[in-house]
């Protein structure tokens, strides 16, 4: 059988990795797929550089539409990124009857509903293993490996840049700004790191995992997104003393409502720094590595770990999608795994809950005047709000420099679960106390048991 | 569409878990599979108990052949275990045109070649996700998730019983026999624990992973199998002092030959206790949990973690196979994933190397007379054999009780990589030294980097 022909849109870091791995391992891949898979056409604005990368046997064009228009091409790989031209090209490729493989989490998290509907209508596949956690086959695990389960929650370290920064902050006691500079110098963070450090990239990925875990449409606009820019070395140290590590997690959770606790039915979808017990495997995922924990009602917790970015790790996921499509491209729809794990006519209308309705536990750090009765007032406010305390850590008072200054100290409180709205109200009350001297630090905490 | 009908052979721990999860999550599973999946017939020698488990709507028989003969049944789940009647029934089910799902690692590791050939000839699928690492979708990851890669090695904690025992030995400083009794009391080890503690169960699973990773036939008879019964608390303690944990690993590795180092091309396939650097994630997998690390040339290391046994975790894997088959059962062969990941006509004839040709590094513990020159003699033998030393730990001499006794001490040596035959020869020479007082302990070591 002649090889299946693939067109590649955009030959940057991941694109060249894909081209190279596909060529290097072509024999191994063909032995698995039962058919050769070849990138025969590449579109890139820098034609000369692209041609140099792929060599003389491959057609290189500057116009992506020439790839889409080529009747010999069965599969189009989109590695351009972003919401703009990438969206147009993906929709045009689908309209032309091409299967699409993409690593574009931003595009799918925002426009996935439109794209998957177009693909279903046209009878083509859109595969996106590379869009979440790079080389880790987490989409396949969620969509196919855990189909027996009612999935309860998914929590992952799904952004390598921020995990690298947090690892450095902890290892070396650095503050965020210094660790970020180091990450940039080492190539782990981009010159403009906003998407990573503000949690947006992780939220794109969490949005896709939420859809696949629970069978709901992609709803990036409903995700709560909080990055790591406000984290200080002190909180990382205090967390450690209490037996926790701080990780930026993408979390999505199914929530059975409970009226008596002011809790509605729905799905939590959130990205924020999070205390995790140090003994959990995921708390020990260091550097730029990724890991995702999935809790299913039958299987319990499973964890998936590996490189979440980089040229060849991401190429590994792109090519796995090519192999899947090669096997199934002549199959009828019933034989294909649905894009979002659940059949399109069986999607759930469970709502994504606003952050105020999320239930979690908390780490609070208060800068207080070292006076009698401060702790009583603070714990009184929490008790009043029905928030129970798990642990308190009170530091010795700092040395006082000038005569006018009051002795100050840090009070750290770990709470049990409560609704975020309650916690917000309690924090506002505590903040208003005259003995609370600076802004209260609040970091959420998940046991992930 | 009417539900796909499944027949279950053997309703023990995993069988009842499968029945219960399938019923409990039937709506969720149907939303994914696009079609209902129902166990409509069960065969078990204890009919009354089986009927009680499944309730009145399901036909229960004592004769498994009645299930196989039922034309309404599309898929047969074999959960009887062992090589005997299970083999006959699986082959009969295949002959009757049924797809088969099995958790029977022993059967497939020994008779897989015959069974997969029969299935291919008949055009049916034999799925076995549950045969390795219980609820962890490791077969799917290896077979579908990592298809881009030339897999270099796979190493896993794939027996929960032994990992539980090793965790207890380390945590509590117990000797093997005591930890085994505790595991038995807690239900983590069977009354006759031989298959687990001697490494046979892990070797069955490693054999299946080797096939899938490298595209070679199953060859359990070529596997090297060594259990944990000889491990003492002292070795676990010394290992810890050197920064390692001891785990029972199933390892399979592709080996590029190197004539200058007396190394042939081939595949290593071995189960034995193993020192692993304590900082590796897999070294921190505790209790009865399983984890598998896969090294692929493109993706690097990925790790898969979860419950490797138990009723519902194993059921999770069985049902994932049911969903896969439900999707693909009307598909033509090209659309199905090959049983052993590679197309049957593209299997490799790479040989499984004998243990004497395996390359690894070593932990050695020698009980020696505490005299000048002992260490020089020992290290001299290693140097002579071309084995280089990574670290030496010499204990203070033990207190001497009687007058006639020589002061004794432990010498612990970590080596760099060498061929096992070389190490065997060196150990024999060291053992012959009059100053080496007891049998030398040798534990292999893997960096898994």
PDB file of N, CA, C and O in Angstrom, chain A residues 252-314:
ATOM      1  N   UNK A 252      -9.835  20.173  37.258  1.00  0.00           N
ATOM      2  CA  UNK A 252     -11.253  20.138  36.904  1.00  0.00           C
ATOM      3  C   UNK A 252     -11.887  19.011  37.681  1.00  0.00           C
ATOM      4  O   UNK A 252     -11.312  17.938  37.843  1.00  0.00           O
ATOM      5  N   UNK A 253     -13.062  19.299  38.243  1.00  0.00           N
ATOM      6  CA  UNK A 253     -13.652  18.421  39.236  1.00  0.00           C
ATOM      7  C   UNK A 253     -15.154  18.373  39.030  1.00  0.00           C
ATOM      8  O   UNK A 253     -15.772  19.395  38.765  1.00  0.00           O
ATOM      9  N   UNK A 254     -15.698  17.189  39.162  1.00  0.00           N
ATOM     10  CA  UNK A 254     -17.141  17.025  39.110  1.00  0.00           C
ATOM     11  C   UNK A 254     -17.673  17.305  40.505  1.00  0.00           C
ATOM     12  O   UNK A 254     -17.124  16.814  41.485  1.00  0.00           O
ATOM     13  N   UNK A 255     -18.705  18.070  40.617  1.00  0.00           N
ATOM     14  CA  UNK A 255     -19.219  18.419  41.943  1.00  0.00           C
ATOM     15  C   UNK A 255     -20.689  18.103  42.083  1.00  0.00           C
ATOM     16  O   UNK A 255     -21.528  18.674  41.396  1.00  0.00           O
ATOM     17  N   UNK A 256     -20.953  17.153  42.941  1.00  0.00           N
ATOM     18  CA  UNK A 256     -22.326  16.825  43.293  1.00  0.00           C
ATOM     19  C   UNK A 256     -22.807  17.934  44.207  1.00  0.00           C
ATOM     20  O   UNK A 256     -22.154  18.228  45.203  1.00  0.00           O
ATOM     21  N   UNK A 257     -23.906  18.561  43.879  1.00  0.00           N
ATOM     22  CA  UNK A 257     -24.378  19.669  44.699  1.00  0.00           C
ATOM     23  C   UNK A 257     -24.846  19.226  46.080  1.00  0.00           C
ATOM     24  O   UNK A 257     -25.134  18.064  46.312  1.00  0.00           O
ATOM     25  N   UNK A 258     -24.883  20.180  46.998  1.00  0.00           N
ATOM     26  CA  UNK A 258     -25.385  19.921  48.349  1.00  0.00           C
ATOM     27  C   UNK A 258     -25.954  21.243  48.840  1.00  0.00           C
ATOM     28  O   UNK A 258     -25.222  22.162  49.207  1.00  0.00           O
ATOM     29  N   UNK A 259     -27.287  21.310  48.819  1.00  0.00           N
ATOM     30  CA  UNK A 259     -27.962  22.573  49.119  1.00  0.00           C
ATOM     31  C   UNK A 259     -27.582  23.065  50.514  1.00  0.00           C
ATOM     32  O   UNK A 259     -27.314  24.249  50.714  1.00  0.00           O
ATOM     33  N   UNK A 260     -27.490  22.116  51.461  1.00  0.00           N
ATOM     34  CA  UNK A 260     -27.219  22.513  52.845  1.00  0.00           C
ATOM     35  C   UNK A 260     -25.856  23.193  52.976  1.00  0.00           C
ATOM     36  O   UNK A 260     -25.607  23.933  53.906  1.00  0.00           O
ATOM     37  N   UNK A 261     -24.970  22.905  52.029  1.00  0.00           N
ATOM     38  CA  UNK A 261     -23.649  23.548  52.070  1.00  0.00           C
ATOM     39  C   UNK A 261     -23.529  24.652  51.019  1.00  0.00           C
ATOM     40  O   UNK A 261     -22.419  25.033  50.626  1.00  0.00           O
ATOM     41  N   UNK A 262     -24.659  25.119  50.512  1.00  0.00           N
ATOM     42  CA  UNK A 262     -24.671  26.150  49.460  1.00  0.00           C
ATOM     43  C   UNK A 262     -23.884  25.724  48.224  1.00  0.00           C
ATOM     44  O   UNK A 262     -23.184  26.513  47.608  1.00  0.00           O
ATOM     45  N   UNK A 263     -23.928  24.427  47.879  1.00  0.00           N
ATOM     46  CA  UNK A 263     -23.165  23.942  46.736  1.00  0.00           C
ATOM     47  C   UNK A 263     -24.091  23.492  45.613  1.00  0.00           C
ATOM     48  O   UNK A 263     -24.961  22.659  45.838  1.00  0.00           O
ATOM     49  N   UNK A 264     -23.843  23.995  44.414  1.00  0.00           N
ATOM     50  CA  UNK A 264     -24.644  23.603  43.251  1.00  0.00           C
ATOM     51  C   UNK A 264     -23.969  22.441  42.525  1.00  0.00           C
ATOM     52  O   UNK A 264     -22.780  22.206  42.686  1.00  0.00           O
ATOM     53  N   UNK A 265     -24.735  21.694  41.746  1.00  0.00           N
ATOM     54  CA  UNK A 265     -24.173  20.709  40.814  1.00  0.00           C
ATOM     55  C   UNK A 265     -23.308  21.415  39.783  1.00  0.00           C
ATOM     56  O   UNK A 265     -23.667  22.502  39.336  1.00  0.00           O
ATOM     57  N   UNK A 266     -22.259  20.785  39.366  1.00  0.00           N
ATOM     58  CA  UNK A 266     -21.513  21.401  38.276  1.00  0.00           C
ATOM     59  C   UNK A 266     -20.087  20.913  38.201  1.00  0.00           C
ATOM     60  O   UNK A 266     -19.717  19.914  38.816  1.00  0.00           O
ATOM     61  N   UNK A 267     -19.330  21.643  37.430  1.00  0.00           N
ATOM     62  CA  UNK A 267     -17.935  21.279  37.181  1.00  0.00           C
ATOM     63  C   UNK A 267     -17.044  22.446  37.579  1.00  0.00           C
ATOM     64  O   UNK A 267     -17.323  23.597  37.235  1.00  0.00           O
ATOM     65  N   UNK A 268     -16.011  22.130  38.323  1.00  0.00           N
ATOM     66  CA  UNK A 268     -15.016  23.148  38.640  1.00  0.00           C
ATOM     67  C   UNK A 268     -13.947  23.132  37.557  1.00  0.00           C
ATOM     68  O   UNK A 268     -13.543  22.069  37.099  1.00  0.00           O
ATOM     69  N   UNK A 269     -13.506  24.286  37.149  1.00  0.00           N
ATOM     70  CA  UNK A 269     -12.466  24.390  36.119  1.00  0.00           C
ATOM     71  C   UNK A 269     -11.579  25.567  36.487  1.00  0.00           C
ATOM     72  O   UNK A 269     -12.002  26.717  36.410  1.00  0.00           O
ATOM     73  N   UNK A 270     -10.362  25.259  36.942  1.00  0.00           N
ATOM     74  CA  UNK A 270      -9.563  26.327  37.541  1.00  0.00           C
ATOM     75  C   UNK A 270      -8.070  26.037  37.454  1.00  0.00           C
ATOM     76  O   UNK A 270      -7.643  24.891  37.492  1.00  0.00           O
ATOM     77  N   UNK A 271      -7.328  27.115  37.311  1.00  0.00           N
ATOM     78  CA  UNK A 271      -5.872  27.042  37.313  1.00  0.00           C
ATOM     79  C   UNK A 271      -5.382  28.029  38.356  1.00  0.00           C
ATOM     80  O   UNK A 271      -5.742  29.208  38.315  1.00  0.00           O
ATOM     81  N   UNK A 272      -4.599  27.562  39.303  1.00  0.00           N
ATOM     82  CA  UNK A 272      -4.045  28.451  40.326  1.00  0.00           C
ATOM     83  C   UNK A 272      -2.934  27.726  41.068  1.00  0.00           C
ATOM     84  O   UNK A 272      -2.861  26.500  41.037  1.00  0.00           O
ATOM     85  N   UNK A 273      -2.076  28.459  41.782  1.00  0.00           N
ATOM     86  CA  UNK A 273      -1.076  27.795  42.618  1.00  0.00           C
ATOM     87  C   UNK A 273      -1.799  27.018  43.708  1.00  0.00           C
ATOM     88  O   UNK A 273      -2.874  27.427  44.144  1.00  0.00           O
ATOM     89  N   UNK A 274      -1.201  25.941  44.133  1.00  0.00           N
ATOM     90  CA  UNK A 274      -1.928  25.012  44.989  1.00  0.00           C
ATOM     91  C   UNK A 274      -0.948  24.297  45.911  1.00  0.00           C
ATOM     92  O   UNK A 274       0.103  23.834  45.470  1.00  0.00           O
ATOM     93  N   UNK A 275      -1.280  24.209  47.197  1.00  0.00           N
ATOM     94  CA  UNK A 275      -0.510  23.362  48.098  1.00  0.00           C
ATOM     95  C   UNK A 275      -0.919  21.912  47.872  1.00  0.00           C
ATOM     96  O   UNK A 275      -2.112  21.606  47.821  1.00  0.00           O
ATOM     97  N   UNK A 276       0.070  21.045  47.752  1.00  0.00           N
ATOM     98  CA  UNK A 276      -0.167  19.608  47.565  1.00  0.00           C
ATOM     99  C   UNK A 276       0.703  18.874  48.594  1.00  0.00           C
ATOM    100  O   UNK A 276       1.866  19.242  48.771  1.00  0.00           O
ATOM    101  N   UNK A 277       0.165  17.858  49.280  1.00  0.00           N
ATOM    102  CA  UNK A 277       0.988  17.140  50.257  1.00  0.00           C
ATOM    103  C   UNK A 277       2.301  16.661  49.618  1.00  0.00           C
ATOM    104  O   UNK A 277       2.288  16.090  48.523  1.00  0.00           O
ATOM    105  N   UNK A 278       3.411  16.885  50.324  1.00  0.00           N
ATOM    106  CA  UNK A 278       4.739  16.596  49.761  1.00  0.00           C
ATOM    107  C   UNK A 278       4.912  15.120  49.432  1.00  0.00           C
ATOM    108  O   UNK A 278       5.722  14.760  48.581  1.00  0.00           O
ATOM    109  N   UNK A 279       4.148  14.249  50.089  1.00  0.00           N
ATOM    110  CA  UNK A 279       4.335  12.816  49.853  1.00  0.00           C
ATOM    111  C   UNK A 279       3.627  12.329  48.592  1.00  0.00           C
ATOM    112  O   UNK A 279       3.876  11.216  48.144  1.00  0.00           O
ATOM    113  N   UNK A 280       2.761  13.140  48.006  1.00  0.00           N
ATOM    114  CA  UNK A 280       2.133  12.729  46.744  1.00  0.00           C
ATOM    115  C   UNK A 280       3.186  12.701  45.634  1.00  0.00           C
ATOM    116  O   UNK A 280       4.035  13.588  45.557  1.00  0.00           O
ATOM    117  N   UNK A 281       3.055  11.731  44.743  1.00  0.00           N
ATOM    118  CA  UNK A 281       3.984  11.632  43.631  1.00  0.00           C
ATOM    119  C   UNK A 281       4.032  12.942  42.834  1.00  0.00           C
ATOM    120  O   UNK A 281       5.108  13.433  42.471  1.00  0.00           O
ATOM    121  N   UNK A 282       2.867  13.531  42.584  1.00  0.00           N
ATOM    122  CA  UNK A 282       2.826  14.736  41.737  1.00  0.00           C
ATOM    123  C   UNK A 282       3.540  15.909  42.398  1.00  0.00           C
ATOM    124  O   UNK A 282       4.062  16.790  41.709  1.00  0.00           O
ATOM    125  N   UNK A 283       3.624  15.916  43.721  1.00  0.00           N
ATOM    126  CA  UNK A 283       4.337  16.989  44.413  1.00  0.00           C
ATOM    127  C   UNK A 283       5.832  16.898  44.160  1.00  0.00           C
ATOM    128  O   UNK A 283       6.567  17.857  44.360  1.00  0.00           O
ATOM    129  N   UNK A 284       6.290  15.730  43.718  1.00  0.00           N
ATOM    130  CA  UNK A 284       7.716  15.505  43.477  1.00  0.00           C
ATOM    131  C   UNK A 284       8.095  15.594  42.002  1.00  0.00           C
ATOM    132  O   UNK A 284       9.173  15.151  41.611  1.00  0.00           O
ATOM    133  N   UNK A 285       7.203  16.125  41.207  1.00  0.00           N
ATOM    134  CA  UNK A 285       7.501  16.344  39.785  1.00  0.00           C
ATOM    135  C   UNK A 285       8.234  17.671  39.667  1.00  0.00           C
ATOM    136  O   UNK A 285       7.684  18.717  39.968  1.00  0.00           O
ATOM    137  N   UNK A 286       9.495  17.613  39.275  1.00  0.00           N
ATOM    138  CA  UNK A 286      10.351  18.794  39.338  1.00  0.00           C
ATOM    139  C   UNK A 286      10.732  19.300  37.948  1.00  0.00           C
ATOM    140  O   UNK A 286      10.593  18.594  36.959  1.00  0.00           O
ATOM    141  N   UNK A 287      11.245  20.516  37.925  1.00  0.00           N
ATOM    142  CA  UNK A 287      11.733  21.093  36.689  1.00  0.00           C
ATOM    143  C   UNK A 287      10.607  21.282  35.692  1.00  0.00           C
ATOM    144  O   UNK A 287       9.462  21.533  36.061  1.00  0.00           O
ATOM    145  N   UNK A 288      10.941  21.144  34.412  1.00  0.00           N
ATOM    146  CA  UNK A 288       9.958  21.445  33.365  1.00  0.00           C
ATOM    147  C   UNK A 288       9.043  20.264  33.051  1.00  0.00           C
ATOM    148  O   UNK A 288       8.294  20.295  32.081  1.00  0.00           O
ATOM    149  N   UNK A 289       9.092  19.201  33.895  1.00  0.00           N
ATOM    150  CA  UNK A 289       8.272  18.025  33.612  1.00  0.00           C
ATOM    151  C   UNK A 289       6.794  18.294  33.877  1.00  0.00           C
ATOM    152  O   UNK A 289       6.437  19.171  34.652  1.00  0.00           O
ATOM    153  N   UNK A 290       5.948  17.519  33.228  1.00  0.00           N
ATOM    154  CA  UNK A 290       4.497  17.580  33.411  1.00  0.00           C
ATOM    155  C   UNK A 290       4.000  16.302  34.057  1.00  0.00           C
ATOM    156  O   UNK A 290       4.648  15.250  33.935  1.00  0.00           O
ATOM    157  N   UNK A 291       2.874  16.369  34.739  1.00  0.00           N
ATOM    158  CA  UNK A 291       2.219  15.166  35.248  1.00  0.00           C
ATOM    159  C   UNK A 291       0.751  15.456  35.459  1.00  0.00           C
ATOM    160  O   UNK A 291       0.379  16.576  35.830  1.00  0.00           O
ATOM    161  N   UNK A 292      -0.083  14.473  35.212  1.00  0.00           N
ATOM    162  CA  UNK A 292      -1.521  14.623  35.388  1.00  0.00           C
ATOM    163  C   UNK A 292      -2.026  13.462  36.232  1.00  0.00           C
ATOM    164  O   UNK A 292      -1.688  12.305  35.965  1.00  0.00           O
ATOM    165  N   UNK A 293      -2.810  13.765  37.259  1.00  0.00           N
ATOM    166  CA  UNK A 293      -3.481  12.742  38.054  1.00  0.00           C
ATOM    167  C   UNK A 293      -4.952  12.729  37.661  1.00  0.00           C
ATOM    168  O   UNK A 293      -5.580  13.784  37.576  1.00  0.00           O
ATOM    169  N   UNK A 294      -5.473  11.543  37.413  1.00  0.00           N
ATOM    170  CA  UNK A 294      -6.890  11.385  37.086  1.00  0.00           C
ATOM    171  C   UNK A 294      -7.507  10.505  38.158  1.00  0.00           C
ATOM    172  O   UNK A 294      -6.972   9.447  38.475  1.00  0.00           O
ATOM    173  N   UNK A 295      -8.628  10.943  38.726  1.00  0.00           N
ATOM    174  CA  UNK A 295      -9.347  10.104  39.674  1.00  0.00           C
ATOM    175  C   UNK A 295     -10.627   9.581  39.036  1.00  0.00           C
ATOM    176  O   UNK A 295     -11.509  10.350  38.659  1.00  0.00           O
ATOM    177  N   UNK A 296     -10.700   8.263  38.892  1.00  0.00           N
ATOM    178  CA  UNK A 296     -11.902   7.626  38.358  1.00  0.00           C
ATOM    179  C   UNK A 296     -12.551   6.771  39.434  1.00  0.00           C
ATOM    180  O   UNK A 296     -11.852   6.264  40.323  1.00  0.00           O
ATOM    181  N   UNK A 297     -13.870   6.592  39.366  1.00  0.00           N
ATOM    182  CA  UNK A 297     -14.538   5.890  40.469  1.00  0.00           C
ATOM    183  C   UNK A 297     -14.134   4.422  40.547  1.00  0.00           C
ATOM    184  O   UNK A 297     -14.134   3.844  41.642  1.00  0.00           O
ATOM    185  N   UNK A 298     -13.782   3.811  39.438  1.00  0.00           N
ATOM    186  CA  UNK A 298     -13.384   2.400  39.482  1.00  0.00           C
ATOM    187  C   UNK A 298     -11.885   2.249  39.709  1.00  0.00           C
ATOM    188  O   UNK A 298     -11.442   1.460  40.541  1.00  0.00           O
ATOM    189  N   UNK A 299     -11.106   3.004  39.003  1.00  0.00           N
ATOM    190  CA  UNK A 299      -9.655   2.788  39.002  1.00  0.00           C
ATOM    191  C   UNK A 299      -8.944   3.516  40.139  1.00  0.00           C
ATOM    192  O   UNK A 299      -7.818   3.175  40.490  1.00  0.00           O
ATOM    193  N   UNK A 300      -9.596   4.487  40.749  1.00  0.00           N
ATOM    194  CA  UNK A 300      -8.909   5.314  41.747  1.00  0.00           C
ATOM    195  C   UNK A 300      -8.008   6.321  41.063  1.00  0.00           C
ATOM    196  O   UNK A 300      -8.336   6.792  39.971  1.00  0.00           O
ATOM    197  N   UNK A 301      -6.879   6.643  41.677  1.00  0.00           N
ATOM    198  CA  UNK A 301      -5.955   7.606  41.084  1.00  0.00           C
ATOM    199  C   UNK A 301      -4.981   6.925  40.132  1.00  0.00           C
ATOM    200  O   UNK A 301      -4.352   5.936  40.485  1.00  0.00           O
ATOM    201  N   UNK A 302      -4.845   7.477  38.937  1.00  0.00           N
ATOM    202  CA  UNK A 302      -3.740   7.092  38.064  1.00  0.00           C
ATOM    203  C   UNK A 302      -2.969   8.366  37.745  1.00  0.00           C
ATOM    204  O   UNK A 302      -3.529   9.465  37.750  1.00  0.00           O
ATOM    205  N   UNK A 303      -1.678   8.212  37.493  1.00  0.00           N
ATOM    206  CA  UNK A 303      -0.837   9.375  37.198  1.00  0.00           C
ATOM    207  C   UNK A 303      -0.052   9.125  35.917  1.00  0.00           C
ATOM    208  O   UNK A 303       0.406   8.008  35.662  1.00  0.00           O
ATOM    209  N   UNK A 304       0.110  10.192  35.141  1.00  0.00           N
ATOM    210  CA  UNK A 304       0.800  10.159  33.857  1.00  0.00           C
ATOM    211  C   UNK A 304       1.851  11.249  33.874  1.00  0.00           C
ATOM    212  O   UNK A 304       1.531  12.407  34.152  1.00  0.00           O
ATOM    213  N   UNK A 305       3.082  10.889  33.569  1.00  0.00           N
ATOM    214  CA  UNK A 305       4.219  11.794  33.770  1.00  0.00           C
ATOM    215  C   UNK A 305       5.123  11.786  32.557  1.00  0.00           C
ATOM    216  O   UNK A 305       5.349  10.731  31.946  1.00  0.00           O
ATOM    217  N   UNK A 306       5.677  12.924  32.212  1.00  0.00           N
ATOM    218  CA  UNK A 306       6.648  12.976  31.129  1.00  0.00           C
ATOM    219  C   UNK A 306       6.945  14.408  30.727  1.00  0.00           C
ATOM    220  O   UNK A 306       6.606  15.355  31.444  1.00  0.00           O
ATOM    221  N   UNK A 307       7.595  14.551  29.562  1.00  0.00           N
ATOM    222  CA  UNK A 307       7.941  15.884  29.075  1.00  0.00           C
ATOM    223  C   UNK A 307       6.719  16.528  28.440  1.00  0.00           C
ATOM    224  O   UNK A 307       6.107  15.958  27.542  1.00  0.00           O
ATOM    225  N   UNK A 308       6.406  17.730  28.896  1.00  0.00           N
ATOM    226  CA  UNK A 308       5.195  18.390  28.437  1.00  0.00           C
ATOM    227  C   UNK A 308       5.423  19.335  27.282  1.00  0.00           C
ATOM    228  O   UNK A 308       4.488  19.951  26.778  1.00  0.00           O
ATOM    229  N   UNK A 309       6.653  19.454  26.848  1.00  0.00           N
ATOM    230  CA  UNK A 309       6.949  20.377  25.751  1.00  0.00           C
ATOM    231  C   UNK A 309       8.239  19.935  25.088  1.00  0.00           C
ATOM    232  O   UNK A 309       8.815  18.913  25.439  1.00  0.00           O
ATOM    233  N   UNK A 310       8.675  20.713  24.113  1.00  0.00           N
ATOM    234  CA  UNK A 310       9.916  20.388  23.416  1.00  0.00           C
ATOM    235  C   UNK A 310       9.644  19.768  22.066  1.00  0.00           C
ATOM    236  O   UNK A 310       8.553  19.248  21.806  1.00  0.00           O
ATOM    237  N   UNK A 311      10.647  19.801  21.241  1.00  0.00           N
ATOM    238  CA  UNK A 311      10.490  19.405  19.850  1.00  0.00           C
ATOM    239  C   UNK A 311      10.055  17.941  19.698  1.00  0.00           C
ATOM    240  O   UNK A 311       8.969  17.648  19.201  1.00  0.00           O
ATOM    241  N   UNK A 312      10.890  17.013  20.119  1.00  0.00           N
ATOM    242  CA  UNK A 312      10.569  15.604  19.869  1.00  0.00           C
ATOM    243  C   UNK A 312       9.505  15.037  20.816  1.00  0.00           C
ATOM    244  O   UNK A 312       8.704  14.209  20.382  1.00  0.00           O
ATOM    245  N   UNK A 313       9.458  15.431  22.086  1.00  0.00           N
ATOM    246  CA  UNK A 313       8.345  14.947  22.915  1.00  0.00           C
ATOM    247  C   UNK A 313       6.982  15.333  22.330  1.00  0.00           C
ATOM    248  O   UNK A 313       6.053  14.524  22.288  1.00  0.00           O
ATOM    249  N   UNK A 314       6.862  16.571  21.860  1.00  0.00           N
ATOM    250  CA  UNK A 314       5.584  16.978  21.273  1.00  0.00           C
ATOM    251  C   UNK A 314       5.365  16.254  19.947  1.00  0.00           C
ATOM    252  O   UNK A 314       4.245  15.832  19.631  1.00  0.00           O
TER     253      UNK A 314
END
